[in-house]
Amino acid sequence: MADIREWRGHAVVDEKGHRIGTLESVYVETSTDEPFFATVTVGMMGRRRLAFVPLEGAVAGPGYLQVPFPRNKVRQAPAIGTDDILPATDEPEVFAYYQLPYATGAGGERRLARR
C-alpha cells in the first residue's frame, strides 16, 4: 500500500465496485508513517467534503482504489471541509465510526498526519 500516495485523484469504489468518490489525500499513522486512512471527496458541487475511510483491506486496481466498506457508510463517515485538516481532537471520532481502537502516542502525540 505504500504506493497509495500516488493514487490521488483516482476513483474510490466500495466492495461491490460502486463509485464512492475521488481519493483526495492519505493520512498516515504517525508512529509508522504507513498509510492508515484516506479522504474521499464526496457530496455535490458546492457541498463537497472529505470523508474518511480506513485503508486496511483496500485493493488498488487499474485506475481505482476499492475499499471494503459500503458506499453509504463511507459517505456518512466523519468528514472535513475540502480545504481543512483533521483536528487532533476529532481523531477519536474517526476511529470510533469504524470501530477501530484509538490511543494517542506515548507522549500524547496525535495518531494521524496528512501526507
XYZ file of C-alpha atoms in Angstrom:
115
model
C 0.000 0.000 0.000
C 2.999 2.359 0.105
C 2.194 3.489 -3.461
C -1.244 4.733 -2.453
C 0.055 8.282 -2.091
C 0.402 8.317 -5.881
C -3.281 7.460 -6.387
C -4.608 10.934 -5.567
C -7.409 11.806 -7.990
C -8.341 8.181 -8.739
C -11.817 6.766 -8.146
C -12.629 5.115 -4.836
C -15.175 2.299 -5.045
C -16.941 0.183 -2.437
C -16.722 -3.583 -2.014
C -19.290 -4.071 -4.808
C -17.499 -1.739 -7.224
C -19.890 1.215 -6.819
C -18.180 4.584 -7.054
C -17.938 6.480 -3.752
C -15.851 9.465 -4.819
C -12.273 10.525 -5.562
C -9.172 9.863 -3.480
C -8.062 13.243 -2.162
C -5.378 12.540 0.422
C -3.815 9.930 2.641
C -3.417 10.110 6.400
C -0.555 8.051 7.782
C -0.116 6.630 11.242
C 2.475 8.914 12.843
C 4.316 6.102 14.639
C 4.997 4.145 11.424
C 4.396 6.625 8.577
C 2.255 3.901 6.962
C -0.988 4.845 5.151
C -3.914 4.301 7.527
C -6.883 6.407 6.332
C -7.772 8.062 3.053
C -10.033 11.009 2.477
C -12.559 10.659 -0.316
C -14.215 13.645 -1.963
C -17.975 13.141 -1.611
C -21.067 15.304 -1.970
C -22.466 17.553 -4.646
C -20.873 20.642 -6.173
C -20.790 23.441 -3.659
C -21.235 20.992 -0.760
C -18.257 18.725 -1.196
C -16.429 17.340 1.800
C -13.691 14.840 2.524
C -14.953 11.654 4.183
C -12.536 9.350 5.990
C -12.158 5.651 5.168
C -9.641 3.143 6.583
C -7.158 1.678 4.134
C -6.843 -1.727 5.785
C -8.146 -4.262 3.292
C -8.188 -1.764 0.408
C -7.171 -3.071 -3.016
C -5.671 -0.960 -5.780
C -6.945 -1.762 -9.275
C -6.351 -0.137 -12.645
C -7.436 3.461 -12.021
C -9.335 2.864 -8.789
C -8.998 2.019 -5.118
C -11.514 -0.463 -3.739
C -12.295 -0.196 -0.021
C -14.049 -2.919 1.991
C -16.948 -0.709 3.128
C -20.371 0.075 1.634
C -20.696 3.363 -0.232
C -23.258 4.792 2.201
C -21.090 4.025 5.222
C -18.192 5.990 3.727
C -20.414 8.859 2.602
C -21.796 9.169 6.150
C -18.374 8.893 7.816
C -16.787 11.751 9.758
C -15.631 14.356 7.263
C -13.833 17.669 6.961
C -14.135 20.551 4.516
C -12.202 20.261 1.267
C -9.640 22.825 2.487
C -9.468 21.576 6.081
C -7.156 19.279 8.016
C -8.415 16.836 10.643
C -8.033 18.409 14.104
C -6.319 16.171 16.676
C -9.414 16.396 18.887
C -11.533 14.780 16.134
C -9.290 11.751 15.575
C -11.082 9.512 18.127
C -14.418 10.060 16.332
C -12.987 8.844 13.012
C -11.611 5.676 14.604
C -14.828 5.065 16.596
C -17.017 5.354 13.489
C -15.234 2.323 12.008
C -14.965 0.580 15.409
C -11.162 0.817 15.387
C -9.193 1.108 18.626
C -7.758 4.554 19.325
C -4.924 5.701 21.554
C -2.589 8.662 21.269
C 1.178 8.213 21.217
C 3.023 7.596 24.495
C 3.612 11.339 24.862
C 0.071 12.281 23.819
C 1.048 12.748 20.158
C -1.672 12.695 17.570
C -2.157 9.438 15.749
C -2.665 10.647 12.156
C -0.827 13.019 9.823
C -1.868 14.076 6.330
C 0.567 13.286 3.530
